[in-house]
mmCIF file of C-alpha atoms in Angstrom:
data_model
loop_
_atom_site.group_PDB
_atom_site.id
_atom_site.type_symbol
_atom_site.label_atom_id
_atom_site.label_comp_id
_atom_site.label_asym_id
_atom_site.label_seq_id
_atom_site.Cartn_x
_atom_site.Cartn_y
_atom_site.Cartn_z
ATOM 1 C CA MET A 1 167.683 193.876 -50.831
ATOM 2 C CA ALA A 2 171.111 193.477 -49.431
ATOM 3 C CA GLY A 3 172.672 191.445 -52.200
ATOM 4 C CA GLN A 4 171.898 194.746 -54.894
ATOM 5 C CA ASP A 5 172.683 196.555 -52.332
ATOM 6 C CA TYR A 6 176.233 195.160 -51.357
ATOM 7 C CA PHE A 7 176.401 194.685 -55.628
ATOM 8 C CA LYS A 8 175.114 198.994 -56.007
ATOM 9 C CA ASN A 9 178.062 199.653 -53.481
ATOM 10 C CA ALA A 10 180.335 197.286 -55.674
ATOM 11 C CA LEU A 11 179.543 199.108 -58.979
ATOM 12 C CA SER A 12 179.366 202.158 -56.833
ATOM 13 C CA ASP A 13 183.205 202.348 -55.847
ATOM 14 C CA PHE A 14 184.176 200.149 -59.634
ATOM 15 C CA THR A 15 183.351 203.139 -61.316
ATOM 16 C CA PHE A 16 184.922 205.513 -59.066
ATOM 17 C CA GLU A 17 187.913 203.849 -59.413
ATOM 18 C CA ALA A 18 187.959 204.118 -62.796
ATOM 19 C CA ALA A 19 187.191 206.994 -63.380
ATOM 20 C CA ASN A 20 189.565 208.918 -60.476
ATOM 21 C CA GLY A 21 191.187 206.189 -58.037
ATOM 22 C CA GLY A 22 194.091 206.520 -60.302
ATOM 23 C CA ALA A 23 194.716 210.386 -60.701
ATOM 24 C CA ILE A 24 193.452 210.896 -57.260
ATOM 25 C CA ARG A 25 196.873 208.821 -56.100
ATOM 26 C CA HIS A 26 199.087 210.189 -58.347
ATOM 27 C CA LEU A 27 198.152 213.574 -57.407
ATOM 28 C CA TRP A 28 198.508 212.943 -53.876
ATOM 29 C CA ASP A 29 202.010 211.390 -54.119
ATOM 30 C CA LEU A 30 203.040 214.568 -56.459
ATOM 31 C CA GLY A 31 202.047 216.462 -53.052
ATOM 32 C CA TYR A 32 199.258 217.736 -53.194
ATOM 33 C CA THR A 33 196.466 218.644 -50.958
ATOM 34 C CA VAL A 34 193.108 216.645 -51.073
ATOM 35 C CA GLN A 35 191.131 219.825 -51.773
ATOM 36 C CA GLN A 36 193.930 220.583 -54.395
ATOM 37 C CA ILE A 37 193.040 217.132 -56.151
ATOM 38 C CA ARG A 38 189.348 217.898 -56.249
ATOM 39 C CA GLU A 39 190.137 220.589 -58.394
ATOM 40 C CA ARG A 40 191.972 218.646 -60.454
ATOM 41 C CA LEU A 41 189.204 216.160 -61.472
ATOM 42 C CA ALA A 42 188.672 215.085 -64.611
ATOM 43 C CA PHE A 43 184.885 213.906 -63.336
ATOM 44 C CA PRO A 44 183.937 215.067 -59.672
ATOM 45 C CA ALA A 45 184.049 213.625 -56.559
ATOM 46 C CA SER A 46 182.901 214.457 -53.182
ATOM 47 C CA SER A 47 185.603 215.270 -50.874
ATOM 48 C CA GLN A 48 183.947 212.559 -48.630
ATOM 49 C CA ARG A 49 185.284 210.020 -51.761
ATOM 50 C CA VAL A 50 188.448 211.766 -52.434
ATOM 51 C CA GLN A 51 189.377 211.389 -48.977
ATOM 52 C CA GLU A 52 189.142 208.148 -48.199
ATOM 53 C CA CYS A 53 190.636 206.817 -52.063
ATOM 54 C CA VAL A 54 193.665 209.186 -50.122
ATOM 55 C CA TRP A 55 193.276 207.546 -47.161
ATOM 56 C CA LYS A 56 193.131 203.743 -48.317
ATOM 57 C CA HIS A 57 196.550 204.405 -50.584
ATOM 58 C CA MET A 58 198.927 205.586 -47.469
ATOM 59 C CA LEU A 59 197.417 202.591 -45.211
ATOM 60 C CA ASP A 60 197.912 200.445 -48.719
ATOM 61 C CA LYS A 61 201.352 202.030 -49.743
ATOM 62 C CA GLY A 62 202.494 202.320 -45.836
ATOM 63 C CA MET A 63 202.772 206.137 -45.519
ATOM 64 C CA VAL A 64 200.255 205.582 -42.922
ATOM 65 C CA LEU A 65 199.967 202.832 -39.682
ATOM 66 C CA ARG A 66 198.385 201.299 -37.342
ATOM 67 C CA GLN A 67 200.016 199.605 -35.235
ATOM 68 C CA GLU A 68 203.517 200.471 -34.114
ATOM 69 C CA PRO A 69 206.640 199.769 -36.781
ATOM 70 C CA GLY A 70 207.926 196.605 -35.754
ATOM 71 C CA SER A 71 205.306 195.503 -34.372
ATOM 72 C CA LEU A 72 203.777 192.044 -35.212
ATOM 73 C CA ALA A 73 200.414 193.297 -36.508
ATOM 74 C CA THR A 74 198.970 191.827 -39.858
ATOM 75 C CA SER A 75 196.796 193.680 -41.728
ATOM 76 C CA GLN A 76 193.978 193.440 -43.904
ATOM 77 C CA ARG A 77 192.367 195.205 -47.338
ATOM 78 C CA THR A 78 189.421 194.388 -48.962
ATOM 79 C CA GLU A 79 189.757 195.095 -53.306
ATOM 80 C CA PHE A 80 186.215 194.449 -55.577
ATOM 81 C CA VAL A 81 187.566 192.461 -58.723
ATOM 82 C CA ARG A 82 185.149 192.057 -62.165
ATOM 83 C CA GLU A 83 185.007 188.799 -63.547
ATOM 84 C CA TYR A 84 183.259 187.789 -66.402
ATOM 85 C CA ASP A 85 181.049 185.003 -66.671
ATOM 86 C CA LYS A 86 181.151 182.780 -70.374
ATOM 87 C CA TYR A 87 178.184 185.184 -72.022
ATOM 88 C CA GLY A 88 180.119 188.177 -71.322
ATOM 89 C CA ARG A 89 178.694 189.235 -68.551
ATOM 90 C CA ALA A 90 180.836 191.426 -65.968
ATOM 91 C CA THR A 91 179.949 190.674 -61.726
ATOM 92 C CA PHE A 92 182.628 191.902 -58.977
ATOM 93 C CA ARG A 93 184.076 189.568 -56.290
ATOM 94 C CA ARG A 94 185.099 190.851 -53.410
ATOM 95 C CA ILE A 95 188.896 189.601 -51.761
ATOM 96 C CA ASN A 96 190.121 189.888 -48.866
ATOM 97 C CA ILE A 97 194.043 191.171 -49.275
ATOM 98 C CA THR A 98 196.311 190.515 -46.144
ATOM 99 C CA SER A 99 200.274 191.411 -45.686
ATOM 100 C CA GLU A 100 202.652 190.963 -42.605
ATOM 101 C CA ASN A 101 205.466 192.973 -41.752
ATOM 102 C CA ASN A 102 209.016 192.805 -41.016
ATOM 103 C CA GLY A 103 208.487 192.634 -37.338
ATOM 104 C CA PRO A 104 209.547 192.753 -34.265
ATOM 105 C CA ILE A 105 212.101 194.541 -33.953
ATOM 106 C CA PHE A 106 215.020 195.587 -30.538
ATOM 107 C CA TRP A 107 215.209 199.011 -30.451
ATOM 108 C CA ARG A 108 217.851 201.218 -29.762
ATOM 109 C CA GLU A 109 216.107 203.578 -27.509
ATOM 110 C CA LEU A 110 217.325 207.179 -27.316
ATOM 111 C CA ALA A 111 215.820 210.686 -26.044
ATOM 112 C CA PHE A 112 215.876 213.906 -28.457
ATOM 113 C CA CYS A 113 217.096 217.181 -26.758
ATOM 114 C CA ASP A 114 217.831 219.886 -28.523
ATOM 115 C CA SER A 115 220.542 221.511 -26.328
ATOM 116 C CA SER A 116 222.610 218.276 -27.060
ATOM 117 C CA HIS A 117 221.343 217.165 -31.251
ATOM 118 C CA GLY A 118 221.100 221.191 -32.435
ATOM 119 C CA LYS A 119 217.356 221.786 -34.200
ATOM 120 C CA LEU A 120 215.032 219.226 -34.278
ATOM 121 C CA SER A 121 214.360 219.995 -38.383
ATOM 122 C CA ASP A 122 218.506 218.967 -38.540
ATOM 123 C CA TYR A 123 218.175 216.893 -36.580
ATOM 124 C CA LEU A 124 215.407 214.323 -38.033
ATOM 125 C CA ALA A 125 216.885 215.622 -41.708
ATOM 126 C CA GLY A 126 220.103 213.625 -40.956
ATOM 127 C CA LYS A 127 218.219 210.751 -39.364
ATOM 128 C CA CYS A 128 216.473 209.948 -42.761
ATOM 129 C CA LEU A 129 219.100 210.130 -44.570
ATOM 130 C CA GLU A 130 221.110 207.913 -42.736
ATOM 131 C CA ASN A 131 217.856 205.626 -42.540
ATOM 132 C CA GLY A 132 216.168 206.402 -45.796
ATOM 133 C CA GLU A 133 212.542 208.219 -46.157
ATOM 134 C CA GLU A 134 210.885 204.913 -46.826
ATOM 135 C CA ASN A 135 210.607 203.256 -43.055
ATOM 136 C CA ALA A 136 211.814 206.377 -41.315
ATOM 137 C CA TYR A 137 207.992 206.689 -39.052
ATOM 138 C CA ILE A 138 206.531 209.069 -36.274
ATOM 139 C CA SER A 139 203.623 209.133 -34.144
ATOM 140 C CA TRP A 140 201.251 211.649 -34.902
ATOM 141 C CA ASP A 141 197.793 212.506 -32.703
ATOM 142 C CA PHE A 142 195.864 214.647 -34.781
ATOM 143 C CA GLY A 143 192.626 212.588 -35.226
ATOM 144 C CA LEU A 144 192.432 212.993 -31.427
ATOM 145 C CA TRP A 145 192.857 217.315 -31.711
ATOM 146 C CA GLU A 146 189.463 218.639 -30.931
ATOM 147 C CA LYS A 147 188.326 221.866 -33.349
ATOM 148 C CA GLU A 148 189.253 223.890 -31.130
ATOM 149 C CA ASP A 149 192.119 222.782 -29.987
ATOM 150 C CA THR A 150 194.955 225.727 -30.179
ATOM 151 C CA ARG A 151 197.583 223.989 -31.397
ATOM 152 C CA TRP A 152 195.669 224.927 -35.132
ATOM 153 C CA ASP A 153 196.941 228.375 -34.227
ATOM 154 C CA LEU A 154 200.643 227.372 -34.927
ATOM 155 C CA LEU A 155 199.800 225.882 -38.325
ATOM 156 C CA GLU A 156 200.280 227.808 -41.830
ATOM 157 C CA GLY A 157 198.097 227.634 -44.268
ATOM 158 C CA TRP A 158 199.353 224.723 -45.877
ATOM 159 C CA MET A 159 199.342 223.236 -43.100
ATOM 160 C CA ARG A 160 196.060 223.039 -41.851
ATOM 161 C CA GLU A 161 194.920 221.623 -45.362
ATOM 162 C CA TYR A 162 197.101 218.774 -45.462
ATOM 163 C CA LEU A 163 195.540 218.018 -41.732
ATOM 164 C CA ALA A 164 191.778 218.776 -41.983
ATOM 165 C CA GLY A 165 192.269 217.021 -45.963
ATOM 166 C CA LEU A 166 192.662 213.681 -44.347
ATOM 167 C CA PRO A 167 189.931 211.355 -42.516
ATOM 168 C CA TRP A 168 192.300 210.800 -39.843
ATOM 169 C CA GLU A 169 191.371 208.052 -36.934
ATOM 170 C CA LYS A 170 190.343 208.628 -32.937
ATOM 171 C CA ARG A 171 193.927 206.866 -32.705
ATOM 172 C CA ILE A 172 197.700 206.929 -32.911
ATOM 173 C CA VAL A 173 199.004 206.664 -36.217
ATOM 174 C CA TYR A 174 202.474 206.566 -37.287
ATOM 175 C CA HIS A 175 203.228 208.641 -40.303
ATOM 176 C CA ARG A 176 205.831 208.004 -42.381
ATOM 177 C CA MET A 177 208.057 210.716 -42.116
ATOM 178 C CA GLY A 178 208.025 212.503 -44.733
ATOM 179 C CA GLY A 179 208.575 216.337 -45.515
ATOM 180 C CA ARG A 180 205.367 217.705 -45.351
ATOM 181 C CA ILE A 181 204.575 215.804 -41.843
ATOM 182 C CA ARG A 182 208.274 216.703 -40.526
ATOM 183 C CA GLU A 183 207.240 220.627 -41.629
ATOM 184 C CA ILE A 184 204.508 220.315 -39.441
ATOM 185 C CA ILE A 185 206.379 218.478 -36.779
ATOM 186 C CA CYS A 186 209.134 220.482 -36.553
ATOM 187 C CA ARG A 187 206.264 223.884 -36.351
ATOM 188 C CA LEU A 188 204.650 221.999 -33.152
ATOM 189 C CA TYR A 189 207.871 221.247 -31.274
ATOM 190 C CA GLU A 190 209.496 225.278 -31.593
ATOM 191 C CA ASN A 191 206.266 225.909 -30.109
ATOM 192 C CA GLY A 192 206.429 223.843 -27.307
ATOM 193 C CA ALA A 193 203.324 221.548 -29.198
ATOM 194 C CA TYR A 194 204.925 218.539 -29.777
ATOM 195 C CA ASN A 195 206.002 215.244 -28.420
ATOM 196 C CA GLY A 196 206.081 211.698 -29.867
ATOM 197 C CA THR A 197 208.624 208.852 -30.783
ATOM 198 C CA CYS A 198 210.247 208.182 -34.212
ATOM 199 C CA TYR A 199 210.691 205.485 -35.313
ATOM 200 C CA PHE A 200 213.780 204.384 -37.849
ATOM 201 C CA VAL A 201 213.935 200.784 -39.347
ATOM 202 C CA GLU A 202 216.688 200.171 -41.180
ATOM 203 C CA ILE A 203 218.827 201.526 -38.528
ATOM 204 C CA LYS A 204 217.087 200.371 -35.519
ATOM 205 C CA GLU A 205 216.495 203.295 -33.914
ATOM 206 C CA LYS A 206 213.293 204.928 -31.295
ATOM 207 C CA ILE A 207 213.903 208.244 -29.926
ATOM 208 C CA THR A 208 211.552 209.809 -27.638
ATOM 209 C CA ILE A 209 210.621 213.528 -28.866
ATOM 210 C CA MET A 210 209.891 215.410 -25.885
ATOM 211 C CA GLU A 211 208.125 219.221 -25.209
ATOM 212 C CA PRO A 212 211.113 222.026 -25.167
ATOM 213 C CA ALA A 213 211.583 223.513 -21.724
ATOM 214 C CA LYS A 214 210.363 226.199 -21.132
ATOM 215 C CA PRO A 215 212.879 229.260 -21.030
ATOM 216 C CA GLY A 216 213.639 229.206 -17.127
ATOM 217 C CA GLU A 217 212.829 225.803 -15.724
#
């Protein structure tokens, strides 16, 4: 029974990947949200399947890290490979792929202060230009937010759609600092609702961002 379930799951995963996997990853990379991707798929797929596909893509491509950038941790992902026997019958074999990053990094640690560095959005844009977005990350705790969290009210519609469309893990993760996440972070920061850490791997800078002081403090 377990073997049959394994084969059914493997076949389901392979069919989904063949029908939608490439399209989902391509549309996500173009900037579409999960909901927008679902609306454009040639073959219908549940929100959960699309979310899982996008999240795996983000992990595989290093768009989201589970460990702090510059650590020595390894990551492992599972893939299914189709093989054929001598009679041409297809079977599926599961393989584990392990990758290791280039840490450790000896960081130059700094602190962001808007009175000294100006607007956070301009500061982060400048740092990303200096370092490159590919290896710039920011800590993110959205998976720990509660449904009634008042920070939701600070975000525009597309920001809420982006965040709600992903299966965030209940932990702090490290999100590559592309334009979308920078806008969300800056919106929260401007309203006194974000503190965290930025990592610029190429220039080896680790920058702490604290919530801005409220007037009179």
